[in-house]
Coordinates of C-alpha atoms in Angstrom, one line a residue:
M3 CA 64.5 148.7 82.1
A4 CA 62.3 146.4 84.1
V5 CA 63.4 146.0 87.6
L6 CA 66.8 147.3 86.6
W7 CA 67.2 149.8 89.3
L8 CA 66.2 147.2 91.9
L9 CA 68.7 144.7 90.6
H10 CA 71.6 147.1 90.5
L11 CA 71.2 147.5 94.2
L12 CA 71.7 143.8 94.7
V13 CA 75.3 143.9 93.4
L14 CA 77.5 141.4 95.0
S15 CA 80.8 143.2 94.2
P16 CA 84.1 141.9 95.6
L17 CA 84.1 142.7 99.3
S18 CA 86.6 145.2 100.6
L19 CA 88.4 145.1 103.9
C20 CA 86.4 147.8 105.5
T21 CA 84.3 146.8 108.5
N22 CA 81.6 149.4 108.3
P23 CA 80.1 151.1 105.1
G24 CA 80.4 154.7 104.1
I25 CA 77.0 154.5 102.5
T26 CA 74.1 152.2 103.1
V27 CA 71.3 152.0 100.5
R28 CA 67.9 150.7 101.5
L29 CA 65.2 149.6 99.0
T30 CA 61.7 149.6 100.6
Q31 CA 58.6 147.8 99.6
K32 CA 57.4 150.9 98.0
G33 CA 60.4 150.9 95.7
L34 CA 59.9 147.2 95.0
E35 CA 56.3 147.9 93.9
Y36 CA 57.5 150.6 91.5
G37 CA 60.0 148.1 90.1
R38 CA 57.3 145.5 89.7
Q39 CA 55.1 147.9 87.6
I40 CA 58.0 148.8 85.3
G41 CA 59.1 145.2 85.0
I42 CA 55.7 143.7 84.2
A43 CA 55.2 146.3 81.5
V44 CA 58.5 145.4 79.9
L45 CA 58.0 141.7 80.3
Q46 CA 54.6 142.0 78.7
Q47 CA 56.2 143.5 75.6
K48 CA 58.8 140.8 75.6
L49 CA 56.1 138.1 75.7
K50 CA 54.2 139.7 72.9
S51 CA 57.2 139.2 70.7
V52 CA 57.6 135.5 71.4
H53 CA 58.3 133.4 68.3
I54 CA 56.5 130.1 68.2
P55 CA 58.1 127.8 65.5
D56 CA 56.1 125.9 63.0
I57 CA 54.7 122.6 64.3
S58 CA 54.1 119.4 62.3
G59 CA 53.2 115.9 63.2
K60 CA 51.3 112.7 62.3
E61 CA 48.6 111.1 64.3
S62 CA 46.3 108.1 63.8
V63 CA 42.7 109.4 63.8
S64 CA 39.8 107.0 63.5
P65 CA 38.1 106.5 61.1
V66 CA 40.4 108.1 58.5
G67 CA 43.7 106.6 59.7
S68 CA 46.9 108.5 59.5
V69 CA 46.6 112.3 59.5
E70 CA 49.5 114.6 58.8
Y71 CA 49.2 118.1 60.1
S72 CA 51.2 121.3 60.3
L73 CA 50.8 124.6 62.1
S74 CA 52.5 127.7 60.7
G75 CA 52.6 131.5 60.8
M76 CA 51.8 131.7 64.5
Q77 CA 51.9 135.0 66.2
V78 CA 50.7 136.5 69.5
V79 CA 47.8 139.0 68.9
S80 CA 47.0 139.8 72.5
L81 CA 48.4 139.1 76.0
G82 CA 47.6 140.2 79.5
L83 CA 49.3 139.8 82.9
P84 CA 46.6 141.0 85.3
Q85 CA 48.1 139.5 88.4
S86 CA 51.8 139.7 89.4
S87 CA 54.0 140.0 92.4
L88 CA 57.6 140.8 93.0
V89 CA 58.7 140.0 96.5
L90 CA 61.9 139.8 98.5
A91 CA 63.2 136.4 99.2
P92 CA 65.1 136.8 102.5
G93 CA 68.7 135.9 102.1
S94 CA 68.6 135.2 98.4
G95 CA 67.1 137.8 96.0
L96 CA 63.8 138.5 94.3
S97 CA 60.9 136.2 93.4
L98 CA 58.6 137.0 90.5
S99 CA 55.2 135.4 90.2
I100 CA 52.6 135.9 87.5
G101 CA 49.2 134.4 87.6
N102 CA 45.9 134.3 85.7
A103 CA 47.7 135.5 82.6
Y104 CA 46.1 135.0 79.2
I105 CA 47.4 134.9 75.6
S106 CA 45.8 134.7 72.2
I107 CA 47.5 133.3 69.1
D108 CA 46.6 133.2 65.4
G109 CA 48.0 130.8 62.9
N110 CA 47.4 128.6 59.9
W111 CA 46.7 124.8 59.8
R112 CA 47.1 122.3 57.1
V113 CA 46.3 118.5 57.0
K114 CA 46.7 115.6 54.7
Y115 CA 44.9 112.3 55.1
L116 CA 44.1 109.2 53.0
K117 CA 47.3 109.9 51.2
F118 CA 45.9 112.4 48.8
I119 CA 43.2 114.5 50.5
K120 CA 44.4 117.9 51.7
D121 CA 42.7 120.7 53.6
H122 CA 43.7 123.9 55.3
G123 CA 42.5 127.0 57.1
S124 CA 43.3 129.3 60.0
F125 CA 42.9 129.0 63.8
D126 CA 42.6 131.1 66.9
L127 CA 44.1 129.8 70.2
S128 CA 43.0 131.4 73.5
V129 CA 45.0 130.3 76.6
S130 CA 44.0 131.3 80.1
E131 CA 45.2 130.5 83.6
L132 CA 48.8 130.9 82.5
T133 CA 51.4 131.1 85.3
I134 CA 55.1 132.0 85.5
S135 CA 57.4 131.8 88.5
A136 CA 61.0 132.9 88.5
V137 CA 63.8 133.5 91.0
M138 CA 66.5 136.0 90.2
A139 CA 70.0 136.0 91.7
V140 CA 72.7 138.5 91.3
G141 CA 76.5 138.3 91.1
S142 CA 79.4 140.5 89.9
D143 CA 81.7 140.5 86.9
E144 CA 85.4 141.0 86.8
T145 CA 85.0 144.8 87.0
G146 CA 82.9 144.6 90.2
R147 CA 79.8 145.6 88.4
P148 CA 76.6 143.6 89.0
T149 CA 75.2 140.8 86.9
V150 CA 71.8 139.2 87.1
S151 CA 70.6 135.7 86.2
C152 CA 67.5 133.6 86.4
T153 CA 68.2 130.7 88.7
S154 CA 64.9 129.0 88.4
C155 CA 61.8 129.3 86.3
S156 CA 58.6 127.4 85.8
A157 CA 55.6 128.1 83.6
S158 CA 52.3 126.3 83.1
V159 CA 49.5 126.7 80.6
G160 CA 46.0 126.3 82.0
S161 CA 42.9 125.9 79.9
A162 CA 43.1 126.4 76.2
K163 CA 40.4 126.9 73.6
I164 CA 41.1 126.5 69.9
K165 CA 38.8 127.7 67.1
F166 CA 39.3 126.6 63.5
H167 CA 38.4 128.6 60.4
G168 CA 38.0 127.2 56.9
G169 CA 38.2 123.5 55.7
A170 CA 35.9 120.7 56.4
S171 CA 34.2 121.2 59.7
W172 CA 34.0 117.4 60.4
L173 CA 37.8 117.4 60.6
Y174 CA 38.0 119.8 63.6
N175 CA 36.9 117.3 66.2
L176 CA 39.1 114.6 64.8
F177 CA 42.5 116.3 65.3
S178 CA 41.8 119.3 67.5
S179 CA 43.0 117.5 70.7
F180 CA 46.3 116.7 69.1
I181 CA 46.8 120.3 67.8
D182 CA 45.7 121.7 71.2
K183 CA 48.3 119.7 73.0
A184 CA 51.1 120.5 70.5
L185 CA 50.3 124.2 70.8
R186 CA 50.2 124.2 74.5
N187 CA 53.5 122.4 74.8
A188 CA 55.2 124.7 72.3
L189 CA 54.0 127.8 74.1
Q190 CA 55.0 126.4 77.6
D191 CA 58.5 125.5 76.3
K192 CA 59.0 129.1 75.1
L193 CA 58.0 131.0 78.1
C194 CA 60.9 130.3 80.5
P195 CA 63.6 130.8 77.9
L196 CA 62.0 134.1 77.1
V197 CA 61.9 135.2 80.7
T198 CA 65.5 134.1 81.2
D199 CA 66.7 136.0 78.1
A200 CA 64.8 139.1 79.3
I201 CA 66.5 139.0 82.7
A202 CA 69.9 138.5 81.1
G203 CA 69.2 141.4 78.8
I204 CA 69.4 143.7 81.8
N205 CA 73.2 143.1 82.3
P206 CA 74.4 145.6 79.6
H207 CA 72.5 148.3 81.5
L208 CA 73.9 147.2 84.9
K209 CA 77.4 147.9 83.5
T210 CA 76.5 151.6 83.7
L211 CA 76.5 151.4 87.6
N212 CA 79.0 154.0 88.7
V213 CA 81.0 151.6 90.9
L214 CA 84.0 154.1 90.6
A215 CA 82.6 157.6 89.9
K216 CA 84.8 160.5 89.1
V217 CA 84.2 163.6 91.3
D218 CA 86.7 166.1 89.8
Q219 CA 90.2 166.2 88.5
Y220 CA 91.6 165.1 91.9
A221 CA 89.1 162.6 93.4
E222 CA 86.8 159.7 92.6
I223 CA 84.5 157.8 94.9
E224 CA 84.2 154.0 95.1
Y225 CA 80.9 152.2 95.6
S226 CA 82.0 148.6 96.0
M227 CA 80.3 146.4 98.6
V228 CA 81.8 145.8 102.0
S229 CA 79.4 143.0 102.9
S230 CA 76.7 140.9 101.3
P231 CA 73.2 142.4 100.9
V232 CA 70.9 142.2 103.9
I233 CA 67.6 141.0 102.5
T234 CA 64.6 140.9 104.8
K235 CA 60.9 140.6 104.1
D236 CA 60.5 144.4 104.2
Y237 CA 63.7 145.9 102.7
I238 CA 67.1 145.3 101.2
D239 CA 70.1 147.0 102.7
L240 CA 73.2 147.4 100.6
N241 CA 76.4 148.4 102.4
L242 CA 78.7 150.3 100.0
K243 CA 82.3 151.4 100.6
G244 CA 81.4 155.1 99.9
E245 CA 85.0 156.2 100.1
F246 CA 86.9 159.0 98.2
Y247 CA 90.2 158.3 96.7
N248 CA 92.8 160.3 94.9
I249 CA 92.4 159.4 91.2
G250 CA 94.8 156.6 90.3
K251 CA 96.0 156.2 93.9
H252 CA 93.9 154.4 96.4
Q253 CA 95.3 155.2 99.8
E254 CA 93.2 154.4 102.9
P255 CA 92.6 157.2 105.4
P256 CA 94.0 156.8 108.9
F257 CA 90.5 156.5 110.5
P258 CA 87.8 153.8 110.2
A259 CA 84.2 154.2 109.1
P260 CA 81.9 154.5 112.2
G261 CA 78.9 152.1 112.4
F262 CA 75.4 153.4 111.9
S263 CA 72.0 151.9 111.1
L264 CA 69.0 153.3 109.2
P265 CA 65.7 154.0 111.0
A266 CA 62.6 152.1 110.2
Q267 CA 61.1 154.4 107.5
A268 CA 59.2 153.3 104.5
N269 CA 57.6 156.4 102.9
S270 CA 60.2 156.6 100.2
M271 CA 61.2 154.1 97.6
L272 CA 64.9 154.4 98.4
Y273 CA 67.0 155.6 101.3
F274 CA 70.7 156.6 101.2
G275 CA 72.5 156.7 104.5
V276 CA 75.8 158.7 104.0
S277 CA 78.2 158.3 106.9
Q278 CA 80.4 161.2 108.0
F279 CA 83.2 158.9 107.0
T280 CA 82.4 159.6 103.3
P281 CA 83.0 163.4 103.4
N282 CA 85.9 162.9 105.8
S283 CA 87.6 160.5 103.3
A284 CA 87.2 163.4 100.8
G285 CA 88.9 165.7 103.2
F286 CA 91.8 163.2 103.5
V287 CA 92.1 163.1 99.7
Y288 CA 92.1 166.8 99.2
S289 CA 94.5 167.4 102.1
T290 CA 97.0 164.8 100.8
T291 CA 96.9 166.2 97.3
G292 CA 97.7 169.7 98.6
V293 CA 94.9 171.4 96.8
L294 CA 93.3 173.0 99.9
S295 CA 95.0 176.3 99.5
I296 CA 94.1 179.7 98.0
N297 CA 95.9 182.9 97.3
V298 CA 93.9 186.0 98.4
T299 CA 94.6 189.4 96.9
D300 CA 93.0 192.8 97.4
D301 CA 90.9 192.5 94.2
M302 CA 89.0 189.7 95.9
I303 CA 87.8 192.0 98.6
P304 CA 84.6 194.0 97.9
K305 CA 85.4 197.6 96.8
S306 CA 83.0 198.9 99.5
S307 CA 85.1 197.5 102.3
P308 CA 87.3 200.0 104.2
L309 CA 89.6 197.1 105.1
R310 CA 92.1 196.5 102.3
L311 CA 94.9 194.0 101.7
N312 CA 97.7 196.6 101.8
T313 CA 100.4 197.7 104.1
K314 CA 98.4 200.8 105.1
T315 CA 95.6 198.7 106.6
F316 CA 97.9 196.2 108.2
G317 CA 100.3 199.0 109.3
A318 CA 97.5 200.4 111.5
F319 CA 97.8 197.3 113.6
I320 CA 101.4 196.4 113.0
P321 CA 103.4 199.7 112.7
E322 CA 106.5 197.9 111.6
I323 CA 104.7 196.9 108.4
A324 CA 103.9 200.5 107.5
K325 CA 107.4 201.5 108.4
R326 CA 109.2 198.9 106.2
Y327 CA 106.8 198.4 103.4
S328 CA 104.9 201.6 102.8
G329 CA 102.5 201.7 99.9
L330 CA 102.6 198.0 99.0
Q331 CA 99.8 195.5 98.4
I332 CA 99.6 192.4 100.5
E333 CA 98.9 188.8 99.4
L334 CA 97.7 186.1 101.7
L335 CA 98.3 182.4 101.3
V336 CA 95.5 180.5 103.1
K337 CA 96.0 176.7 103.2
S338 CA 94.9 173.7 105.2
T339 CA 97.6 172.2 107.5
K340 CA 95.4 169.4 108.8
Q341 CA 92.6 167.4 107.2
P342 CA 89.3 169.1 107.7
F343 CA 86.9 167.0 109.8
V344 CA 83.1 166.8 109.4
T345 CA 80.8 165.9 112.2
F346 CA 77.1 165.1 111.8
Q347 CA 74.8 165.6 114.8
T348 CA 71.0 165.7 114.7
N349 CA 70.0 168.5 112.4
N350 CA 73.5 169.9 112.5
M351 CA 76.6 169.6 110.4
T352 CA 79.9 171.2 111.4
L353 CA 83.4 171.2 109.9
Q354 CA 86.6 171.8 111.9
A355 CA 89.4 173.3 109.7
V356 CA 92.9 173.9 110.8
G357 CA 95.2 175.9 108.6
S358 CA 97.7 178.7 108.2
I359 CA 97.7 182.2 106.8
T360 CA 100.9 183.6 105.5
A361 CA 101.0 187.3 104.7
Y362 CA 103.4 188.6 102.0
A363 CA 104.2 192.2 100.9
I364 CA 104.1 192.4 97.1
Q365 CA 107.3 194.2 96.0
P366 CA 107.3 196.5 92.9
N367 CA 109.1 193.7 91.0
S368 CA 106.3 191.3 92.0
T369 CA 108.5 189.3 94.5
L370 CA 106.9 188.3 97.7
T371 CA 108.3 189.3 101.1
P372 CA 106.9 187.3 104.0
L373 CA 105.5 189.3 106.9
F374 CA 104.1 186.7 109.3
I375 CA 102.5 183.3 109.5
L376 CA 99.4 182.7 111.6
S377 CA 97.7 179.5 112.6
V378 CA 93.9 179.5 112.2
D379 CA 91.4 177.1 113.8
A380 CA 88.0 177.6 112.2
S381 CA 84.6 176.1 112.9
V382 CA 82.0 176.3 110.1
S383 CA 78.5 175.0 109.7
G384 CA 77.3 173.2 106.7
N385 CA 74.2 173.1 104.5
V386 CA 73.8 169.8 102.7
Y387 CA 71.3 169.1 99.9
V388 CA 70.6 166.8 97.0
S389 CA 71.0 168.2 93.5
G390 CA 69.9 165.8 90.7
V391 CA 71.8 162.6 91.6
K392 CA 74.5 164.4 93.6
V393 CA 75.0 165.4 97.2
A394 CA 76.1 169.0 97.4
G395 CA 76.6 171.6 100.1
S396 CA 77.8 175.0 101.3
L397 CA 79.6 176.3 104.3
S398 CA 79.3 179.4 106.5
L399 CA 81.7 180.6 109.2
N400 CA 80.9 180.1 112.8
S401 CA 84.0 181.1 114.6
F402 CA 87.8 181.0 114.3
K403 CA 90.9 181.4 116.5
L404 CA 94.2 182.9 115.4
S405 CA 97.6 182.4 116.9
L406 CA 101.0 183.6 115.8
V407 CA 103.4 181.0 114.4
T408 CA 106.2 183.3 113.0
S409 CA 106.6 187.0 112.7
Y410 CA 109.1 188.8 110.4
V411 CA 108.0 192.2 111.5
G412 CA 108.3 191.9 115.3
P413 CA 105.7 191.1 117.9
F414 CA 102.1 192.2 117.6
Q415 CA 98.7 191.5 119.0
V416 CA 97.2 188.8 116.7
Q417 CA 93.6 189.4 117.8
S418 CA 93.8 192.9 116.5
L419 CA 93.7 191.4 113.0
S420 CA 90.5 189.4 113.6
N421 CA 88.2 191.7 111.7
I422 CA 90.5 191.6 108.6
F423 CA 90.7 187.9 108.6
Q424 CA 87.1 187.4 109.3
L425 CA 86.4 189.4 106.2
V426 CA 89.0 187.4 104.2
L427 CA 87.5 184.1 105.2
K428 CA 83.9 185.2 104.5
V429 CA 84.2 187.0 101.2
A430 CA 87.3 185.3 99.6
V431 CA 88.0 181.9 101.0
L432 CA 84.5 180.4 101.7
P433 CA 83.0 181.4 98.4
K434 CA 85.8 179.5 96.6
V435 CA 85.2 176.5 98.8
N436 CA 81.5 176.7 98.2
E437 CA 82.0 176.7 94.4
L438 CA 83.6 173.3 94.7
L439 CA 81.1 172.0 97.2
Q440 CA 78.2 173.0 95.0
Q441 CA 79.5 170.7 92.3
G442 CA 78.8 167.8 94.7
F443 CA 79.6 164.2 94.4
P444 CA 77.5 161.5 92.7
L445 CA 75.4 159.0 94.5
P446 CA 75.4 155.3 93.3
T447 CA 73.1 155.3 90.3
I448 CA 72.6 153.7 86.9
E449 CA 71.8 155.3 83.5
K450 CA 68.6 157.4 83.2
M451 CA 67.9 157.2 86.9
N452 CA 66.4 160.3 88.4
L453 CA 65.7 161.1 92.1
V454 CA 62.4 162.8 92.9
N455 CA 60.6 163.9 96.0
T456 CA 63.9 163.9 97.8
Q457 CA 64.2 164.8 101.5
L458 CA 67.4 165.0 103.5
Q459 CA 67.9 164.7 107.3
I460 CA 71.1 165.1 109.3
Q461 CA 71.2 162.3 111.9
K462 CA 74.0 161.5 114.4
D463 CA 77.0 160.3 112.4
Y464 CA 75.2 160.2 109.0
L465 CA 72.9 161.8 106.5
L466 CA 69.6 160.2 105.7
I467 CA 68.3 160.8 102.2
G468 CA 64.8 159.5 101.3
T469 CA 63.8 159.6 97.7
D470 CA 61.5 158.2 95.0
V471 CA 62.9 157.2 91.7
Q472 CA 61.9 157.8 88.0
F473 CA 63.6 156.8 84.8
S474 CA 64.1 159.0 81.8
P475 CA 62.7 157.7 78.5

């Protein structure tokens, strides 16, 4: 896949209206070096397959006069690219340079002179000091996915040595200079088109970039660019939208993405900076779709707990419940009433959730009779991690506050129910939420790309993910 993973990061997708990115991706010099190693290995295989067409010509050679010659059946038998570099070209793209390369070619020769005398044999051509220089630029297609093209290429063939086999040896010196020149020109003409084709061959793979990645049945995340790449001599920064949307309905949240910048780190090949805007845009999506709700029943409470979701337990704190609805089970509807909001501080992630808890008595005919409605304001801490090529997490309860919104069973002390609702939140609500969070959301990647040696830090306003990269066979 050559420098595929490097090039996909240089996508110049259509720019959105956002000022700041949700995700910034940084490619370091270490990552560029890994890309060079992969790219040179692939390019070497491409060059070995170069097809050199048959060559024929006629030259006047003293003292025999006109000599017709042809070269055929040429193929590369060995090739080496011992020196190469892939460097950042600030403001433009990538520059590939190959030096001191060598190539060996076998083929057959045939000559005709003095109108009727013919001779033939084989030859070996060894070329050294071969150089190739190419500049790669990137663009985008109509889908917003990246494309790559070779904007300039130059190749030169240094010294060449040809050795003939078979035929009359006195002929060699007569036409070897003509054949040497023809072979060198043919080879030189083939190198840049082959490099250009090899670079263009990356585009089908670039189409696998998850510019719009499905998260679940409700949400997808967009990774289009919000600005042009920032290319310096040390790194490339890609500013991506990194925004969640409801599938099929792209509605912007009522808050902007805050600005952030990545620290000067270079130990990993790749860095992802994930703004708190990204998870908060997810919270906006799930809030507006109305999926942040859960019905809690007694069978979701551990059997060992003395606190049960029934009128006996609640009646101990609210006597009117025991009086009116003796011997009934209770069902709770817990739902979000405001968008949950994530905050990143150094080494700390918290989520503020505001919701309501509606308690119902389950009648013998399964109808629900409302008992009361509470407002709950909860603070939870988060654990964030990378699983495969996804960011996942889990939550744990820090604290919560309850207040009465409506009571259908008369006045009561809300705080007397704290232990019950703490249990409900910890053993019934948060486990369901964590099941979803553990599924994670995908980072911007291409096919067969794996993240290794991954480390995650929580910084102010963003997550910093440092990782190396490997590709599956």
